[in-house]
Coordinates of C-alpha atoms in Angstrom, one line a residue:
X1 CA -16.3 64.8 64.2
X2 CA -16.4 66.6 67.5
X3 CA -14.0 63.9 68.9
X4 CA -11.6 64.0 66.0
X5 CA -11.5 67.9 65.9
X6 CA -10.8 67.9 69.8
X7 CA -8.0 65.3 69.3
X8 CA -6.3 67.7 66.8
X9 CA -5.9 70.3 69.5
X10 CA -3.7 68.1 71.5
X11 CA 0.1 67.3 71.0
X12 CA 1.0 64.3 68.8
X13 CA 2.0 62.2 71.9
X14 CA -1.5 62.6 73.4
X15 CA -3.2 61.7 70.1
X16 CA -1.0 58.6 69.7
X17 CA -1.7 57.5 73.3
X18 CA -5.6 57.9 72.8
X19 CA -5.4 55.6 69.7
X20 CA -3.1 53.4 71.7
X21 CA -5.7 53.0 74.5
X22 CA -8.2 52.0 71.9
X23 CA -5.8 49.3 70.7
X24 CA -4.9 48.2 74.3
X25 CA -8.5 47.6 75.2
X26 CA -9.3 46.0 72.0
X27 CA -6.4 43.6 72.4
X28 CA -7.1 42.9 76.0
X29 CA -10.8 42.3 75.8
X30 CA -10.6 40.2 72.8
X31 CA -8.8 37.5 74.8
X32 CA -9.1 37.9 78.6
X33 CA -13.0 37.5 78.9
X34 CA -12.6 34.2 77.3
X35 CA -9.6 32.9 79.1
X36 CA -11.5 31.2 82.0
X37 CA -13.7 29.3 79.5
X38 CA -10.7 28.2 77.6
X39 CA -8.9 27.0 80.7
X40 CA -11.8 25.1 82.1
X41 CA -13.7 23.9 79.0
X42 CA -10.9 23.5 76.4
X43 CA -8.0 22.4 78.6
X44 CA -10.1 20.6 81.4
X45 CA -8.4 22.4 84.3
X46 CA -10.2 22.5 87.7
X47 CA -11.8 25.5 89.0
X48 CA -9.1 25.8 91.6
X49 CA -6.3 26.0 89.0
X50 CA -8.3 28.4 86.8
X51 CA -8.6 30.6 89.8
X52 CA -4.8 30.5 90.4
X53 CA -4.0 31.4 86.8
X54 CA -6.4 34.3 86.8
X55 CA -5.6 35.4 90.2
X56 CA -1.8 35.5 89.5
X57 CA -2.6 37.9 86.6
X58 CA -4.6 40.2 88.8
X59 CA -2.0 40.1 91.6
X60 CA 1.0 40.7 89.4
X61 CA -0.9 43.7 88.0
X62 CA -2.5 45.3 91.0
X63 CA 0.4 44.5 93.2
X64 CA 3.0 46.2 91.0
X65 CA 1.2 49.4 90.0
X66 CA 3.4 51.4 92.3
X67 CA 6.5 50.1 90.8
X68 CA 5.2 51.0 87.3
X69 CA 4.4 54.4 88.3
X70 CA 7.8 55.0 90.0
X71 CA 9.5 53.6 86.8
X72 CA 7.6 56.1 84.7
X73 CA 8.8 58.9 87.0
X74 CA 12.5 57.9 87.1
X75 CA 13.0 56.3 83.6
X76 CA 10.5 58.3 81.6
X77 CA 6.9 57.3 80.7
X78 CA 7.7 56.6 77.1
X79 CA 10.1 53.7 77.8
X80 CA 7.8 52.2 80.5
X81 CA 4.9 52.4 78.0
X82 CA 6.8 50.6 75.4
X83 CA 8.2 48.0 77.7
X84 CA 4.7 47.2 79.0
X85 CA 3.2 46.8 75.5
X86 CA 6.1 44.5 74.5
X87 CA 5.7 42.4 77.6
X88 CA 2.0 42.0 76.8
X89 CA 2.9 41.0 73.4
X90 CA 5.0 38.2 74.8
X91 CA 2.5 37.3 77.4
X92 CA -0.4 37.0 75.0
X93 CA 1.9 35.2 72.6
X94 CA 2.6 32.5 75.2
X95 CA -1.1 31.7 75.5
X96 CA -1.0 30.5 71.9
X97 CA 2.1 28.3 72.3
X98 CA 0.7 25.5 74.4
X99 CA -1.4 24.3 77.4
X100 CA 1.1 23.4 80.0
X101 CA 0.5 24.9 83.5
X102 CA 3.9 26.6 83.8
X103 CA 3.4 28.3 80.3
X104 CA -0.1 29.5 81.2
X105 CA 1.2 30.9 84.6
X106 CA 4.1 32.6 82.9
X107 CA 1.7 34.1 80.3
X108 CA -0.7 35.3 82.9
X109 CA 1.9 36.9 85.1
X110 CA 3.6 38.5 82.2
X111 CA 0.4 40.1 80.9
X112 CA -0.4 41.4 84.4
X113 CA 3.1 43.0 84.8
X114 CA 2.6 44.7 81.5
X115 CA -0.6 46.3 82.7
X116 CA 1.2 47.4 85.9
X117 CA 3.9 49.2 83.7
X118 CA 1.9 50.9 81.1
X119 CA -1.4 51.8 83.0
X120 CA 0.2 54.4 85.3
X121 CA 2.9 55.3 82.6
X122 CA 0.2 56.2 80.0
X123 CA -1.7 58.4 82.3
X124 CA 1.5 60.1 83.4
X125 CA 2.4 60.9 79.9
X126 CA -1.1 62.3 79.1
X127 CA -1.1 64.3 82.3
X128 CA 2.3 65.8 81.5
X129 CA 1.5 66.6 77.8
X130 CA -2.0 67.9 78.2
X131 CA -1.3 70.9 80.2
X132 CA -4.4 72.7 81.4
X133 CA -6.6 70.5 79.3
X134 CA -6.0 67.4 81.4
X135 CA -9.8 66.8 82.0
X136 CA -10.6 66.9 78.4
X137 CA -7.7 64.7 77.4
X138 CA -8.9 62.1 80.0
X139 CA -12.4 62.4 78.8
X140 CA -11.2 61.5 75.3
X141 CA -9.1 58.7 76.9
X142 CA -12.3 57.4 78.5
X143 CA -14.1 57.4 75.0
X144 CA -11.3 55.4 73.3
X145 CA -11.0 53.0 76.2
X146 CA -14.8 52.3 76.3
X147 CA -14.9 51.8 72.5
X148 CA -12.0 49.3 72.6
X149 CA -13.8 47.4 75.5
X150 CA -16.7 47.0 73.1
X151 CA -14.7 46.2 69.9
X152 CA -12.5 43.5 71.8
X153 CA -15.3 41.1 72.7
X154 CA -16.9 41.4 69.3
X155 CA -13.6 40.6 67.6
X156 CA -12.8 37.9 70.1
X157 CA -16.2 36.2 69.5
X158 CA -15.4 36.0 65.8
X159 CA -11.9 34.7 66.3
X160 CA -13.1 32.0 68.7
X161 CA -15.0 30.6 65.8
X162 CA -11.5 29.4 64.7
X163 CA -10.0 28.7 68.1
X164 CA -8.5 30.3 71.2
X165 CA -5.0 30.4 69.8
X166 CA -6.3 32.5 66.9
X167 CA -7.6 35.0 69.4
X168 CA -4.3 34.9 71.3
X169 CA -2.1 35.5 68.3
X170 CA -4.4 38.4 67.2
X171 CA -4.2 40.0 70.6
X172 CA -0.3 39.6 70.7
X173 CA -0.3 41.1 67.2
X174 CA -2.3 44.1 68.3
X175 CA 0.2 44.9 71.2
X176 CA 3.1 44.2 68.8
X177 CA 1.8 47.0 66.4
X178 CA 1.2 49.3 69.3
X179 CA 4.9 48.7 70.6
X180 CA 6.2 49.4 67.2
X181 CA 4.1 52.6 66.7
X182 CA 5.4 53.8 70.0
X183 CA 9.0 53.3 69.2
X184 CA 8.7 55.1 65.9
X185 CA 6.3 58.0 66.8
X186 CA 6.0 58.6 70.5
X187 CA 8.4 61.5 71.5
X188 CA 10.9 61.0 74.2
X189 CA 10.7 63.2 77.2
X190 CA 13.4 64.8 79.3
X191 CA 13.6 63.0 82.8
X192 CA 15.4 65.0 85.3
X193 CA 17.8 63.1 87.5
X194 CA 16.1 62.2 90.6
X195 CA 17.3 63.6 93.9
X196 CA 15.4 61.2 96.2
X197 CA 15.4 57.5 96.6
X198 CA 12.4 55.2 95.5
X199 CA 11.5 54.5 99.0
X200 CA 11.6 58.1 99.8
X201 CA 9.2 58.8 97.0
X202 CA 6.8 56.1 98.2
X203 CA 6.9 57.4 101.7
X204 CA 6.1 60.9 100.5
X205 CA 3.1 59.8 98.4
X206 CA 1.8 57.3 101.1
X207 CA 2.3 60.0 103.7
X208 CA 0.1 62.4 101.8
X209 CA -2.9 62.2 104.0
X210 CA -5.2 64.1 101.7
X211 CA -4.3 61.9 98.7
X212 CA -4.9 58.8 100.7
X213 CA -8.2 60.1 101.8
X214 CA -9.2 60.9 98.3
X215 CA -8.1 57.6 97.0
X216 CA -10.1 55.8 99.8
X217 CA -13.2 58.0 99.0
X218 CA -13.0 56.9 95.4
X219 CA -13.3 53.2 96.2
X220 CA -17.0 53.5 95.2
X221 CA -16.2 54.5 91.6
X222 CA -14.3 51.3 90.8
X223 CA -16.2 49.1 92.9
X224 CA -19.5 50.2 91.1
X225 CA -17.9 50.4 87.7
X226 CA -17.0 46.8 88.1
X227 CA -20.7 45.8 88.3
X228 CA -20.9 46.4 84.6
X229 CA -19.2 42.9 84.4
X230 CA -21.0 41.3 87.4
X231 CA -24.4 42.4 88.7
X232 CA -25.8 44.3 85.7
X233 CA -25.2 41.5 83.2
X234 CA -26.9 39.1 85.5
X235 CA -29.8 41.5 86.0
X236 CA -30.2 42.0 82.2
X237 CA -30.2 38.2 81.5
X238 CA -32.7 37.5 84.3
X239 CA -35.1 40.3 83.4
X240 CA -35.2 39.8 79.7
X241 CA -34.5 35.9 79.4
X242 CA -32.1 36.7 76.7
X243 CA -28.3 36.3 77.0
X244 CA -27.6 38.7 74.2
X245 CA -29.1 41.5 76.3
X246 CA -25.7 41.9 77.9
X247 CA -24.2 43.1 74.7
X248 CA -26.9 45.8 74.6
X249 CA -25.7 47.3 77.9
X250 CA -22.1 47.6 76.5
X251 CA -23.3 49.0 73.2
X252 CA -25.6 51.6 74.9
X253 CA -22.7 52.6 77.2
X254 CA -20.2 53.0 74.2
X255 CA -22.7 55.1 72.3
X256 CA -23.3 57.3 75.2
X257 CA -19.6 57.9 75.8
X258 CA -19.0 58.7 72.1
X259 CA -21.9 61.2 72.0
X260 CA -21.7 62.8 75.4
X261 CA -18.4 62.3 77.2
X262 CA -16.5 65.2 75.8
X263 CA -19.5 67.6 75.9
X264 CA -20.1 66.7 79.6
X265 CA -16.6 67.3 80.6
X266 CA -16.4 70.7 78.8
X267 CA -19.5 72.0 80.2
X268 CA -18.8 71.0 83.8
X269 CA -15.2 72.1 83.6
X270 CA -16.3 75.6 83.3
X271 CA -19.0 75.4 86.1
X272 CA -18.2 74.5 89.7
X273 CA -15.3 72.8 91.5
X274 CA -13.7 69.4 90.5
X275 CA -14.8 67.9 93.9
X276 CA -18.4 68.9 93.3
X277 CA -18.6 67.0 90.0
X278 CA -16.7 64.1 91.3
X279 CA -19.3 63.7 94.1
X280 CA -22.1 64.3 91.7
X281 CA -20.9 61.5 89.5
X282 CA -20.5 59.1 92.4
X283 CA -24.0 59.8 93.4
X284 CA -25.3 59.1 89.9
X285 CA -23.4 55.8 89.8
X286 CA -25.1 54.8 93.0
X287 CA -28.6 55.9 91.8
X288 CA -27.9 53.7 88.6
X289 CA -28.9 50.6 90.7
X290 CA -32.3 51.8 91.6
X291 CA -34.0 51.2 88.1
X292 CA -32.7 47.5 87.9
X293 CA -34.0 46.9 91.5
X294 CA -37.5 47.5 90.3
X295 CA -37.4 44.4 88.1
X296 CA -35.3 42.1 90.3
X297 CA -37.2 39.1 91.5
X298 CA -38.9 36.0 90.3
X299 CA -41.3 37.6 87.9
X300 CA -41.5 36.1 84.3
X301 CA -38.7 37.3 82.0
X302 CA -39.9 39.7 79.3
X303 CA -37.9 41.9 76.9
X304 CA -39.5 45.1 78.3
X305 CA -38.1 44.2 81.7
X306 CA -34.7 45.0 80.2
X307 CA -35.6 48.7 79.9
X308 CA -35.0 49.6 83.7
X309 CA -31.7 47.6 83.6
X310 CA -30.6 49.6 80.6
X311 CA -31.6 52.8 82.2
X312 CA -29.6 51.9 85.2
X313 CA -26.5 51.0 83.1
X314 CA -26.8 54.4 81.3
X315 CA -27.1 56.2 84.6
X316 CA -23.9 54.4 85.8
X317 CA -22.1 55.3 82.7
X318 CA -23.2 58.9 83.1
X319 CA -21.8 58.9 86.5
X320 CA -18.4 57.6 85.2
X321 CA -18.5 60.3 82.6
X322 CA -19.1 63.0 85.1
X323 CA -16.5 61.9 87.6
X324 CA -13.6 60.1 86.0
X325 CA -12.0 62.8 83.9
X326 CA -11.8 65.1 86.9
X327 CA -10.5 62.3 89.1
X328 CA -7.6 61.7 86.6
X329 CA -6.9 65.4 86.5
X330 CA -6.7 65.9 90.3
X331 CA -4.5 62.9 91.0
X332 CA -1.1 64.5 90.0
X333 CA -2.1 67.9 91.6
X334 CA -1.8 66.4 95.1
X335 CA 2.1 66.6 95.0
X336 CA 5.2 67.3 93.0
X337 CA 4.9 66.9 89.2
X338 CA 7.8 64.6 89.0
X339 CA 6.0 62.1 91.2
X340 CA 3.0 62.0 88.9
X341 CA 3.6 58.3 88.0
X342 CA 4.0 57.3 91.7
X343 CA 0.6 59.0 92.5
X344 CA -1.1 57.2 89.7
X345 CA 0.5 53.9 90.7
X346 CA -0.6 54.1 94.3
X347 CA -4.0 55.3 93.3
X348 CA -4.6 52.3 90.9
X349 CA -3.2 49.9 93.5
X350 CA -5.9 51.2 96.0
X351 CA -8.5 51.1 93.3
X352 CA -7.7 47.5 92.2
X353 CA -8.1 46.4 95.9
X354 CA -11.4 48.3 96.1
X355 CA -12.7 46.8 92.8
X356 CA -11.8 43.2 94.0
X357 CA -13.3 43.8 97.5
X358 CA -16.4 45.5 96.1
X359 CA -16.9 42.6 93.6
X360 CA -16.5 40.1 96.4
X361 CA -19.0 41.9 98.6
X362 CA -21.5 42.4 95.9
X363 CA -21.1 38.8 94.9
X364 CA -21.7 37.8 98.4
X365 CA -24.9 39.8 98.5
X366 CA -26.1 38.3 95.2
X367 CA -25.6 34.9 96.6
X368 CA -27.4 35.9 99.9
X369 CA -30.2 37.3 97.7
X370 CA -30.6 34.0 95.9
X371 CA -30.8 32.0 99.2
X372 CA -33.1 34.4 101.1
X373 CA -35.2 36.0 98.3
X374 CA -34.0 39.5 99.3
X375 CA -33.6 40.4 95.5
X376 CA -33.0 44.0 96.4
X377 CA -30.0 43.4 98.6
X378 CA -27.2 43.7 96.0
X379 CA -28.7 46.9 94.5
X380 CA -29.1 48.5 97.9
X381 CA -25.5 47.7 98.7
X382 CA -24.3 49.3 95.4
X383 CA -26.5 52.4 96.1
X384 CA -25.1 52.7 99.6
X385 CA -21.5 52.4 98.3
X386 CA -22.1 55.2 95.7
X387 CA -23.6 57.5 98.3
X388 CA -21.0 56.9 100.9
X389 CA -18.3 57.6 98.4
X390 CA -20.1 60.8 97.2
X391 CA -20.5 62.0 100.8
X392 CA -16.7 61.3 101.5
X393 CA -15.7 63.4 98.5
X394 CA -18.1 66.2 99.4
X395 CA -16.5 66.2 103.0
X396 CA -13.1 66.6 101.5
X397 CA -14.2 69.4 99.3
X398 CA -15.9 71.3 102.1
X399 CA -12.7 70.9 104.1
X400 CA -10.8 72.3 101.2
X401 CA -8.6 69.3 101.1
X402 CA -8.8 68.9 97.4
X403 CA -6.5 70.6 94.9
X404 CA -7.9 72.6 92.0
X405 CA -6.5 70.5 89.1
X406 CA -3.0 71.6 88.3
X407 CA 0.1 69.9 89.6
X408 CA 2.6 72.2 91.4
X409 CA 6.0 72.9 89.9
X410 CA 8.3 69.8 89.9
X411 CA 11.0 71.8 91.8
X412 CA 8.8 72.6 94.8
X413 CA 7.5 70.7 97.7
X414 CA 4.0 69.5 97.6
X415 CA 1.7 72.6 97.5
X416 CA -0.8 71.1 99.9
X417 CA 0.3 70.8 103.4
X418 CA -1.0 68.0 105.7
X419 CA -3.3 70.4 107.4
X420 CA -5.9 72.4 105.4
X421 CA -5.1 76.1 104.8
X422 CA -7.6 78.8 105.7
X423 CA -7.3 80.8 102.6
X424 CA -9.7 80.1 99.6
X425 CA -8.1 78.1 96.7

């Protein structure tokens, strides 16, 4: 009820985009987690080919976030959101039409391009419409996203009892409905004629040293959040001896978000600076890997050994709940409001590289632990990553290099110069 009552306080566009994110994650996660198994087991493709298909999806998304963000700034976020959802409808639909390699590659790349378009555009629209309630809007956004990430795999599991094509058609149908809803309901926005070139915008954003420092400091958040899909599922299965324990991790995280995300953001918003809470959240995320480390090792699996892993996952979710809404609030405040999409685009490009690099490094540490018996190694790496990111954000905060959460007027130059000001913000 608290979530619904809070939603009613936002404009229609924000309410629609919250529901949109629920649908986006439901449609995405009912198909993509099962794609690798379909390609290898059902179609008999080699591991190398499966890696190419999946890698092209990631590359077409992560590599084009900046283009999607610029398109939102110049063409209007509404049109880019609709185009992204329509492209994903086509991409997921192609997965159901056949098993030829060119078709699979086209489907994978289209679905990745779709994400590159609507991810920064949706956040741009929310940031522009939420006013001074950006943090709360992104807190709700996180709740709906997490809920969709839980519902998607559950629905996908049921549909796979039919076959993969049923899942692909359903996922395409979800995005088709979202596209239609946005066409009919999502209000258009006035987009001022740009007075700069795209390359000039990119140079301005990439030349914002405080923003780049902030983006690099946040690599820990996405690198650690990605361990919900890599290290922690392995830890849960090894500790309990039950593959279904992975589902409990996601269920617990979803319930925690539904119950506490909005409350946490509202309480913290009134107390202390944004940078302080972002650093605190990053530290909590790192500490979330201490409890699972206690049960890592060759001991006999037992259901009770799942409890420390579950505690660690909840601590990781808590850190995300503390930090992420304020991260999303601060991003557009680093520069001109009519470059909001470009800022989000570059931030997500950096985050995507960080998540991929972090997962590769943690995967290496997991392999090393298996060969050497150093079962604590991947958890210590995650702890260190969280603490380093927290320390980096704290350093930026102490040097007064972080904005306070509101984007400057679109007609002005960036409010924050390249050198820190001496006055208090």
